[in-house]
GROMACS .gro file of C-alpha atoms in nm:
model
  145
    1UNK     CA    1  -0.483  -2.888   2.427
    2UNK     CA    2  -0.672  -2.564   2.485
    3UNK     CA    3  -0.823  -2.382   2.188
    4UNK     CA    4  -0.698  -2.042   2.303
    5UNK     CA    5  -0.349  -2.025   2.445
    6UNK     CA    6  -0.224  -1.726   2.636
    7UNK     CA    7   0.021  -1.524   2.433
    8UNK     CA    8   0.305  -1.342   2.602
    9UNK     CA    9   0.443  -1.154   2.303
   10UNK     CA   10   0.308  -1.066   1.962
   11UNK     CA   11   0.552  -1.124   1.677
   12UNK     CA   12   0.601  -0.826   1.443
   13UNK     CA   13   0.335  -0.594   1.587
   14UNK     CA   14   0.443  -0.294   1.377
   15UNK     CA   15   0.433  -0.493   1.055
   16UNK     CA   16   0.095  -0.638   1.150
   17UNK     CA   17  -0.048  -0.292   1.216
   18UNK     CA   18   0.094  -0.151   0.891
   19UNK     CA   19  -0.028  -0.450   0.688
   20UNK     CA   20  -0.373  -0.421   0.846
   21UNK     CA   21  -0.401  -0.052   0.759
   22UNK     CA   22  -0.275  -0.108   0.405
   23UNK     CA   23  -0.513  -0.402   0.368
   24UNK     CA   24  -0.806  -0.175   0.450
   25UNK     CA   25  -0.687   0.087   0.202
   26UNK     CA   26  -0.651  -0.182  -0.064
   27UNK     CA   27  -0.999  -0.314   0.007
   28UNK     CA   28  -1.143   0.039  -0.020
   29UNK     CA   29  -0.974   0.089  -0.358
   30UNK     CA   30  -1.093  -0.248  -0.489
   31UNK     CA   31  -1.452  -0.183  -0.380
   32UNK     CA   32  -1.440   0.151  -0.566
   33UNK     CA   33  -1.337  -0.044  -0.877
   34UNK     CA   34  -1.617  -0.294  -0.835
   35UNK     CA   35  -1.873  -0.016  -0.807
   36UNK     CA   36  -1.746   0.143  -1.130
   37UNK     CA   37  -1.771  -0.178  -1.331
   38UNK     CA   38  -2.072  -0.238  -1.555
   39UNK     CA   39  -2.276  -0.545  -1.478
   40UNK     CA   40  -2.261  -0.695  -1.826
   41UNK     CA   41  -1.946  -0.854  -1.970
   42UNK     CA   42  -1.925  -1.030  -2.308
   43UNK     CA   43  -1.612  -1.200  -2.436
   44UNK     CA   44  -1.405  -1.042  -2.159
   45UNK     CA   45  -1.512  -0.692  -2.261
   46UNK     CA   46  -1.747  -0.454  -2.083
   47UNK     CA   47  -2.050  -0.361  -2.287
   48UNK     CA   48  -2.294  -0.073  -2.256
   49UNK     CA   49  -2.028   0.151  -2.110
   50UNK     CA   50  -1.962   0.506  -2.221
   51UNK     CA   51  -1.605   0.614  -2.297
   52UNK     CA   52  -1.616   0.841  -1.990
   53UNK     CA   53  -1.711   0.552  -1.760
   54UNK     CA   54  -1.449   0.330  -1.922
   55UNK     CA   55  -1.184   0.596  -1.856
   56UNK     CA   56  -1.292   0.625  -1.490
   57UNK     CA   57  -1.270   0.248  -1.445
   58UNK     CA   58  -0.932   0.230  -1.617
   59UNK     CA   59  -0.797   0.508  -1.395
   60UNK     CA   60  -0.927   0.339  -1.079
   61UNK     CA   61  -0.768   0.013  -1.188
   62UNK     CA   62  -0.437   0.194  -1.231
   63UNK     CA   63  -0.465   0.337  -0.877
   64UNK     CA   64  -0.502  -0.018  -0.741
   65UNK     CA   65  -0.219  -0.146  -0.960
   66UNK     CA   66   0.015   0.125  -0.837
   67UNK     CA   67  -0.080   0.051  -0.477
   68UNK     CA   68  -0.004  -0.319  -0.524
   69UNK     CA   69   0.329  -0.244  -0.692
   70UNK     CA   70   0.474  -0.079  -0.381
   71UNK     CA   71   0.286  -0.192  -0.069
   72UNK     CA   72   0.396  -0.560  -0.073
   73UNK     CA   73   0.768  -0.481  -0.110
   74UNK     CA   74   0.744  -0.222   0.168
   75UNK     CA   75   0.571  -0.471   0.398
   76UNK     CA   76   0.822  -0.747   0.325
   77UNK     CA   77   1.113  -0.516   0.403
   78UNK     CA   78   0.934  -0.387   0.712
   79UNK     CA   79   0.867  -0.736   0.846
   80UNK     CA   80   1.222  -0.852   0.785
   81UNK     CA   81   1.367  -0.541   0.947
   82UNK     CA   82   1.138  -0.574   1.249
   83UNK     CA   83   1.221  -0.943   1.287
   84UNK     CA   84   1.593  -0.862   1.280
   85UNK     CA   85   1.560  -0.676   1.610
   86UNK     CA   86   1.624  -0.334   1.452
   87UNK     CA   87   1.552  -0.037   1.680
   88UNK     CA   88   1.180  -0.012   1.754
   89UNK     CA   89   1.155   0.361   1.676
   90UNK     CA   90   1.329   0.317   1.340
   91UNK     CA   91   1.088   0.041   1.236
   92UNK     CA   92   0.787   0.236   1.365
   93UNK     CA   93   0.895   0.555   1.188
   94UNK     CA   94   0.951   0.381   0.856
   95UNK     CA   95   0.617   0.199   0.890
   96UNK     CA   96   0.434   0.527   0.946
   97UNK     CA   97   0.606   0.683   0.645
   98UNK     CA   98   0.519   0.381   0.427
   99UNK     CA   99   0.152   0.378   0.527
  100UNK     CA  100   0.118   0.755   0.499
  101UNK     CA  101   0.288   0.752   0.160
  102UNK     CA  102   0.059   0.483   0.020
  103UNK     CA  103  -0.253   0.656   0.155
  104UNK     CA  104  -0.149   0.997   0.021
  105UNK     CA  105  -0.064   0.855  -0.320
  106UNK     CA  106  -0.390   0.660  -0.349
  107UNK     CA  107  -0.588   0.967  -0.245
  108UNK     CA  108  -0.403   1.203  -0.479
  109UNK     CA  109  -0.398   0.967  -0.775
  110UNK     CA  110  -0.767   0.886  -0.726
  111UNK     CA  111  -0.860   1.250  -0.772
  112UNK     CA  112  -0.647   1.332  -1.075
  113UNK     CA  113  -0.428   1.142  -1.321
  114UNK     CA  114  -0.190   1.438  -1.327
  115UNK     CA  115   0.006   1.628  -1.065
  116UNK     CA  116  -0.139   1.656  -0.716
  117UNK     CA  117  -0.008   1.715  -0.366
  118UNK     CA  118  -0.110   1.364  -0.256
  119UNK     CA  119   0.040   1.192  -0.554
  120UNK     CA  120   0.372   1.378  -0.532
  121UNK     CA  121   0.419   1.345  -0.155
  122UNK     CA  122   0.279   0.993  -0.151
  123UNK     CA  123   0.536   0.889  -0.408
  124UNK     CA  124   0.821   1.063  -0.228
  125UNK     CA  125   0.727   0.918   0.112
  126UNK     CA  126   0.690   0.569  -0.036
  127UNK     CA  127   1.029   0.591  -0.206
  128UNK     CA  128   1.185   0.731   0.112
  129UNK     CA  129   1.041   0.449   0.323
  130UNK     CA  130   1.156   0.176   0.083
  131UNK     CA  131   1.500   0.337   0.064
  132UNK     CA  132   1.518   0.361   0.444
  133UNK     CA  133   1.397   0.005   0.491
  134UNK     CA  134   1.643  -0.126   0.231
  135UNK     CA  135   1.943   0.062   0.369
  136UNK     CA  136   1.851  -0.029   0.726
  137UNK     CA  137   1.819  -0.393   0.624
  138UNK     CA  138   2.161  -0.385   0.461
  139UNK     CA  139   2.311  -0.216   0.767
  140UNK     CA  140   2.160  -0.473   1.005
  141UNK     CA  141   2.272  -0.759   0.781
  142UNK     CA  142   2.621  -0.647   0.682
  143UNK     CA  143   2.735  -0.435   0.976
  144UNK     CA  144   2.549  -0.565   1.280
  145UNK     CA  145   2.495  -0.925   1.167
   0.00000   0.00000   0.00000
């Protein structure tokens, strides 16, 4: 049995590309958190950290938490829609909107805890993509299936 077998088709290439991009964004956000953490922890609490640094770390942790609240659901819906043989352009368009929304939100939220262009449009694009993926999934399942 050969170690490398020739592959004729790649399953779920759009989902793989979207997940790869979102994985890199997630890694970037997590590394930013790690760099903001103090080196000394006692009893599960950071010591020798000013209130300003603690607030920065808490905000960065919230950026990662928000990212992880939406990205997995979007990727699950994307993969299921792509595997259901939905139209390629629909899946590709919704994947682009999902990735762009998560990047914009992370960028905007990273710069300010309040209103920002990135945070607003990132949220709207993410919600639009999840709505589109969900409705498309229901259509494929209930109408076409």
